[in-house]
Every structure is written in C-alpha cells, then in structure tokens.
Amino acid sequence: MENCYQILGVPSSASAAEIKRAYRKKAKELHPDISGQPENTENFRKVVQAYEILSDSKRRYMFDIAYTTYSKKNKQGKDSFDYRMWLLERTDAESRAKLIFLDLLQGREDEAVSEFIRMSTESRKFSLADWFTREDFMDYGFILCEEMFFRNHYYDAAMLLLKIIAMEQSFPYFRHFFPEVISLARNILLHRLEGSVTEELALDAWEQALEVGFIPADEIIILTKMSSAYSKIGDEFAARACLDEASRLGKIKKSHSKKAKS
C-alpha cells in the first residue's frame, strides 16, 4: 500500500492548499507530454491517484485510517509485503471484508463493489459490520453504497443503507451528515428499485424499510409499490393489506395536517 502523502511529497498534516500546490508541481514535472519522458507515465498516474484521494476529505480520512492499519501490520519494515495480495489469498470473511474497504480506499471501486456483491450473494450471514468499528463500518459502508448506486446495484445498496440507518437511529454518529444517508436511501427505495430487480427482492427491501421507519408520506409510497408487487406475484391478500395500511396512514397524515393548520 503506497503512501499518498509521500507520493506528493507533503506531510500527513498538509492543508488542502499545500496538497494542491504539491500536486500541480509534481504533475508538471511528470506529465509525459510536458516532460517529454514517456517512462514517467506510471509515476504520473500515481500522483494523480494520490491527489484524488487526498483532495477529497472523506477519502483522505479513510486513507489515513487504512494506511495506519497497514503500517502497523508492516511495522517491521518489510517493503516486499503486499497487504492486498495477502488479503486476496485468504478466503475467510474477515479478510474479504477488509479487502473490500481497502480496494474502496485505493481507487478500486469496481473490485470493491463486485467482491461485496459476491460475498453477500454467497452467504446471507456475511456482514461488513462484524469486522470494523461501528464508526468505520458506517463511514466506509456509506461510500460503498454510493459506489453501488453509481453502478445500478440498487438492491444491495438499499440493504446496506438500511443497516446503516438502523445503527444511526440506535445511537447517532452521522448527525449533520445523516440527511445525505436518508436522501440516498429514499432515492433508491422510491425511484430506482422498482423494475430493476425481481418483485421478491424489491419487497424484501421495502419491508425492511418499513421496519426502519421513514416519514408517513414515504411509507405510503412504499406500501403502494408493495401492493403492486404483491399483485404481480399473485398475492392479492397481501396487496390489499398494503393498500389498507397506506390508506390508514394517509388519513392520519391528513388529520395531522388539518390540526397543524387550525
């Protein structure tokens, strides 16, 4: 695992402005077209990747944690040790979970998403939360959800987001950042999930969303979508029950609205 600060030639305490200045200087020195030295291409790529990580506050924070962990494992100074390769060779759940977040930190988002989906598909017991502190799981997990969203893996993103939301509700951690978590979850549950997966998977996510709890207006939409999904799979009893619950919530919402106005 390479040190992004070392690549740019700045201390770990460098400010955003210092990082930007160092990047511009290094990029100018190593750009193949400017330097006239094609052999600089790989070093130039590393500089760009290091800057992309350190210029993003969330990714920088995650890198700092990951690199500290890596350094502790490699404290004996064996430069030949490749932590990622070591993780890749292992098949236990802890190593695969750590590989997912390591790849996420190092710009291998496709690999991180693919491995998470593979592990989740192979075992319903697989849980990233088992191998990280609560805070790290919530931080890394939300970024993984964003990457899955960008790649249209809506069901997997929704299920992970719902776990994060339940954790936040039990004891606040995100606080001011939490609206972004809710916003992404709503986008998926209300606008992306339907039609992108089977009715059974969509129902699984929507049912868990109701258990977590959203505002009444959102729950009405979710219940209506669930009713439609149940009808499609031939369960008219469940479809009617969902519509009845949506109607009940609608009446309560309307009643509260009238009281607020009066």
PDB file of N, CA and C in Angstrom, residues 31-80:
ATOM      1  N   HIS A  31       4.290  14.906 -16.101  1.00  0.00           N
ATOM      2  CA  HIS A  31       3.379  14.693 -17.229  1.00  0.00           C
ATOM      3  C   HIS A  31       4.192  14.304 -18.461  1.00  0.00           C
ATOM      4  N   PRO A  32       3.911  13.144 -19.056  1.00  0.00           N
ATOM      5  CA  PRO A  32       4.701  12.656 -20.200  1.00  0.00           C
ATOM      6  C   PRO A  32       4.798  13.644 -21.359  1.00  0.00           C
ATOM      7  N   ASP A  33       3.720  14.360 -21.623  1.00  0.00           N
ATOM      8  CA  ASP A  33       3.721  15.293 -22.746  1.00  0.00           C
ATOM      9  C   ASP A  33       4.572  16.528 -22.465  1.00  0.00           C
ATOM     10  N   ILE A  34       4.607  16.932 -21.183  1.00  0.00           N
ATOM     11  CA  ILE A  34       5.372  18.128 -20.809  1.00  0.00           C
ATOM     12  C   ILE A  34       6.848  17.793 -20.603  1.00  0.00           C
ATOM     13  N   SER A  35       7.097  16.683 -19.905  1.00  0.00           N
ATOM     14  CA  SER A  35       8.486  16.315 -19.612  1.00  0.00           C
ATOM     15  C   SER A  35       9.190  15.696 -20.810  1.00  0.00           C
ATOM     16  N   GLY A  36       8.384  15.185 -21.745  1.00  0.00           N
ATOM     17  CA  GLY A  36       8.989  14.532 -22.906  1.00  0.00           C
ATOM     18  C   GLY A  36       9.585  13.180 -22.567  1.00  0.00           C
ATOM     19  N   GLN A  37       9.162  12.614 -21.418  1.00  0.00           N
ATOM     20  CA  GLN A  37       9.684  11.326 -20.979  1.00  0.00           C
ATOM     21  C   GLN A  37       8.528  10.350 -20.750  1.00  0.00           C
ATOM     22  N   PRO A  38       8.207   9.542 -21.744  1.00  0.00           N
ATOM     23  CA  PRO A  38       7.092   8.585 -21.640  1.00  0.00           C
ATOM     24  C   PRO A  38       7.216   7.641 -20.449  1.00  0.00           C
ATOM     25  N   GLU A  39       8.452   7.404 -19.990  1.00  0.00           N
ATOM     26  CA  GLU A  39       8.634   6.480 -18.864  1.00  0.00           C
ATOM     27  C   GLU A  39       8.054   7.032 -17.560  1.00  0.00           C
ATOM     28  N   ASN A  40       7.698   8.310 -17.569  1.00  0.00           N
ATOM     29  CA  ASN A  40       7.108   8.919 -16.378  1.00  0.00           C
ATOM     30  C   ASN A  40       5.616   8.628 -16.229  1.00  0.00           C
ATOM     31  N   THR A  41       5.033   7.945 -17.192  1.00  0.00           N
ATOM     32  CA  THR A  41       3.582   7.733 -17.212  1.00  0.00           C
ATOM     33  C   THR A  41       3.068   7.091 -15.927  1.00  0.00           C
ATOM     34  N   GLU A  42       3.742   6.034 -15.456  1.00  0.00           N
ATOM     35  CA  GLU A  42       3.281   5.328 -14.270  1.00  0.00           C
ATOM     36  C   GLU A  42       3.370   6.209 -13.029  1.00  0.00           C
ATOM     37  N   ASN A  43       4.477   6.950 -12.886  1.00  0.00           N
ATOM     38  CA  ASN A  43       4.619   7.849 -11.740  1.00  0.00           C
ATOM     39  C   ASN A  43       3.598   8.977 -11.797  1.00  0.00           C
ATOM     40  N   PHE A  44       3.292   9.445 -13.004  1.00  0.00           N
ATOM     41  CA  PHE A  44       2.285  10.492 -13.169  1.00  0.00           C
ATOM     42  C   PHE A  44       0.914   9.967 -12.741  1.00  0.00           C
ATOM     43  N   ARG A  45       0.610   8.728 -13.109  1.00  0.00           N
ATOM     44  CA  ARG A  45      -0.663   8.119 -12.727  1.00  0.00           C
ATOM     45  C   ARG A  45      -0.781   8.027 -11.206  1.00  0.00           C
ATOM     46  N   LYS A  46       0.324   7.665 -10.537  1.00  0.00           N
ATOM     47  CA  LYS A  46       0.309   7.561  -9.074  1.00  0.00           C
ATOM     48  C   LYS A  46       0.068   8.923  -8.435  1.00  0.00           C
ATOM     49  N   VAL A  47       0.660   9.966  -9.006  1.00  0.00           N
ATOM     50  CA  VAL A  47       0.475  11.319  -8.486  1.00  0.00           C
ATOM     51  C   VAL A  47      -0.984  11.743  -8.606  1.00  0.00           C
ATOM     52  N   VAL A  48      -1.588  11.455  -9.747  1.00  0.00           N
ATOM     53  CA  VAL A  48      -2.996  11.803  -9.968  1.00  0.00           C
ATOM     54  C   VAL A  48      -3.889  11.056  -8.979  1.00  0.00           C
ATOM     55  N   GLN A  49      -3.630   9.759  -8.808  1.00  0.00           N
ATOM     56  CA  GLN A  49      -4.440   8.957  -7.886  1.00  0.00           C
ATOM     57  C   GLN A  49      -4.285   9.445  -6.448  1.00  0.00           C
ATOM     58  N   ALA A  50      -3.038   9.771  -6.063  1.00  0.00           N
ATOM     59  CA  ALA A  50      -2.797  10.269  -4.706  1.00  0.00           C
ATOM     60  C   ALA A  50      -3.540  11.573  -4.469  1.00  0.00           C
ATOM     61  N   TYR A  51      -3.537  12.441  -5.459  1.00  0.00           N
ATOM     62  CA  TYR A  51      -4.235  13.723  -5.318  1.00  0.00           C
ATOM     63  C   TYR A  51      -5.745  13.518  -5.237  1.00  0.00           C
ATOM     64  N   GLU A  52      -6.281  12.612  -6.025  1.00  0.00           N
ATOM     65  CA  GLU A  52      -7.720  12.347  -5.998  1.00  0.00           C
ATOM     66  C   GLU A  52      -8.155  11.874  -4.610  1.00  0.00           C
ATOM     67  N   ILE A  53      -7.303  11.103  -3.953  1.00  0.00           N
ATOM     68  CA  ILE A  53      -7.624  10.606  -2.615  1.00  0.00           C
ATOM     69  C   ILE A  53      -7.502  11.708  -1.568  1.00  0.00           C
ATOM     70  N   LEU A  54      -6.375  12.432  -1.588  1.00  0.00           N
ATOM     71  CA  LEU A  54      -6.119  13.424  -0.538  1.00  0.00           C
ATOM     72  C   LEU A  54      -6.907  14.719  -0.706  1.00  0.00           C
ATOM     73  N   SER A  55      -7.400  14.986  -1.906  1.00  0.00           N
ATOM     74  CA  SER A  55      -8.176  16.212  -2.123  1.00  0.00           C
ATOM     75  C   SER A  55      -9.644  16.043  -1.746  1.00  0.00           C
ATOM     76  N   ASP A  56     -10.054  14.805  -1.494  1.00  0.00           N
ATOM     77  CA  ASP A  56     -11.425  14.512  -1.076  1.00  0.00           C
ATOM     78  C   ASP A  56     -11.398  14.222   0.422  1.00  0.00           C
ATOM     79  N   SER A  57     -12.069  15.020   1.217  1.00  0.00           N
ATOM     80  CA  SER A  57     -11.978  14.903   2.673  1.00  0.00           C
ATOM     81  C   SER A  57     -12.384  13.524   3.184  1.00  0.00           C
ATOM     82  N   LYS A  58     -13.443  12.934   2.609  1.00  0.00           N
ATOM     83  CA  LYS A  58     -13.882  11.624   3.066  1.00  0.00           C
ATOM     84  C   LYS A  58     -12.865  10.542   2.703  1.00  0.00           C
ATOM     85  N   ARG A  59     -12.370  10.591   1.460  1.00  0.00           N
ATOM     86  CA  ARG A  59     -11.406   9.587   1.033  1.00  0.00           C
ATOM     87  C   ARG A  59     -10.080   9.749   1.772  1.00  0.00           C
ATOM     88  N   ARG A  60      -9.699  10.987   2.075  1.00  0.00           N
ATOM     89  CA  ARG A  60      -8.463  11.220   2.815  1.00  0.00           C
ATOM     90  C   ARG A  60      -8.585  10.638   4.218  1.00  0.00           C
ATOM     91  N   TYR A  61      -9.723  10.880   4.853  1.00  0.00           N
ATOM     92  CA  TYR A  61      -9.960  10.346   6.193  1.00  0.00           C
ATOM     93  C   TYR A  61      -9.872   8.824   6.197  1.00  0.00           C
ATOM     94  N   MET A  62     -10.479   8.205   5.193  1.00  0.00           N
ATOM     95  CA  MET A  62     -10.463   6.753   5.101  1.00  0.00           C
ATOM     96  C   MET A  62      -9.056   6.230   4.814  1.00  0.00           C
ATOM     97  N   PHE A  63      -8.319   6.962   3.962  1.00  0.00           N
ATOM     98  CA  PHE A  63      -6.944   6.560   3.652  1.00  0.00           C
ATOM     99  C   PHE A  63      -6.083   6.614   4.912  1.00  0.00           C
ATOM    100  N   ASP A  64      -6.235   7.670   5.700  1.00  0.00           N
ATOM    101  CA  ASP A  64      -5.439   7.818   6.920  1.00  0.00           C
ATOM    102  C   ASP A  64      -5.632   6.617   7.847  1.00  0.00           C
ATOM    103  N   ILE A  65      -6.880   6.185   7.986  1.00  0.00           N
ATOM    104  CA  ILE A  65      -7.173   5.042   8.853  1.00  0.00           C
ATOM    105  C   ILE A  65      -6.578   3.761   8.266  1.00  0.00           C
ATOM    106  N   ALA A  66      -6.802   3.562   6.965  1.00  0.00           N
ATOM    107  CA  ALA A  66      -6.322   2.343   6.314  1.00  0.00           C
ATOM    108  C   ALA A  66      -4.803   2.267   6.312  1.00  0.00           C
ATOM    109  N   TYR A  67      -4.145   3.402   6.060  1.00  0.00           N
ATOM    110  CA  TYR A  67      -2.687   3.378   5.987  1.00  0.00           C
ATOM    111  C   TYR A  67      -2.080   3.161   7.377  1.00  0.00           C
ATOM    112  N   THR A  68      -2.724   3.696   8.390  1.00  0.00           N
ATOM    113  CA  THR A  68      -2.254   3.466   9.755  1.00  0.00           C
ATOM    114  C   THR A  68      -2.337   1.985  10.095  1.00  0.00           C
ATOM    115  N   THR A  69      -3.460   1.351   9.716  1.00  0.00           N
ATOM    116  CA  THR A  69      -3.630  -0.085   9.947  1.00  0.00           C
ATOM    117  C   THR A  69      -2.576  -0.874   9.190  1.00  0.00           C
ATOM    118  N   TYR A  70      -2.373  -0.501   7.938  1.00  0.00           N
ATOM    119  CA  TYR A  70      -1.384  -1.174   7.094  1.00  0.00           C
ATOM    120  C   TYR A  70       0.017  -1.032   7.687  1.00  0.00           C
ATOM    121  N   SER A  71       0.353   0.158   8.150  1.00  0.00           N
ATOM    122  CA  SER A  71       1.682   0.421   8.700  1.00  0.00           C
ATOM    123  C   SER A  71       1.942  -0.412   9.942  1.00  0.00           C
ATOM    124  N   LYS A  72       0.898  -0.583  10.754  1.00  0.00           N
ATOM    125  CA  LYS A  72       1.051  -1.396  11.953  1.00  0.00           C
ATOM    126  C   LYS A  72       1.336  -2.844  11.593  1.00  0.00           C
ATOM    127  N   LYS A  73       0.654  -3.340  10.558  1.00  0.00           N
ATOM    128  CA  LYS A  73       0.867  -4.718  10.129  1.00  0.00           C
ATOM    129  C   LYS A  73       2.252  -4.884   9.514  1.00  0.00           C
ATOM    130  N   ASN A  74       2.776  -3.794   8.954  1.00  0.00           N
ATOM    131  CA  ASN A  74       4.043  -3.855   8.251  1.00  0.00           C
ATOM    132  C   ASN A  74       5.144  -3.110   9.007  1.00  0.00           C
ATOM    133  N   LYS A  75       5.000  -3.002  10.332  1.00  0.00           N
ATOM    134  CA  LYS A  75       5.909  -2.170  11.126  1.00  0.00           C
ATOM    135  C   LYS A  75       7.340  -2.683  11.145  1.00  0.00           C
ATOM    136  N   GLN A  76       7.549  -3.942  10.754  1.00  0.00           N
ATOM    137  CA  GLN A  76       8.895  -4.490  10.734  1.00  0.00           C
ATOM    138  C   GLN A  76       9.687  -4.001   9.531  1.00  0.00           C
ATOM    139  N   GLY A  77       9.034  -3.264   8.644  1.00  0.00           N
ATOM    140  CA  GLY A  77       9.727  -2.634   7.529  1.00  0.00           C
ATOM    141  C   GLY A  77      10.004  -3.522   6.344  1.00  0.00           C
ATOM    142  N   LYS A  78       9.211  -4.555   6.152  1.00  0.00           N
ATOM    143  CA  LYS A  78       9.414  -5.447   5.005  1.00  0.00           C
ATOM    144  C   LYS A  78       8.700  -4.857   3.801  1.00  0.00           C
ATOM    145  N   ASP A  79       9.469  -4.174   2.952  1.00  0.00           N
ATOM    146  CA  ASP A  79       8.872  -3.490   1.812  1.00  0.00           C
ATOM    147  C   ASP A  79       8.209  -4.458   0.836  1.00  0.00           C
ATOM    148  N   SER A  80       8.617  -5.724   0.888  1.00  0.00           N
ATOM    149  CA  SER A  80       8.074  -6.690  -0.068  1.00  0.00           C
ATOM    150  C   SER A  80       6.666  -7.147   0.315  1.00  0.00           C
TER     151      SER A  80
END
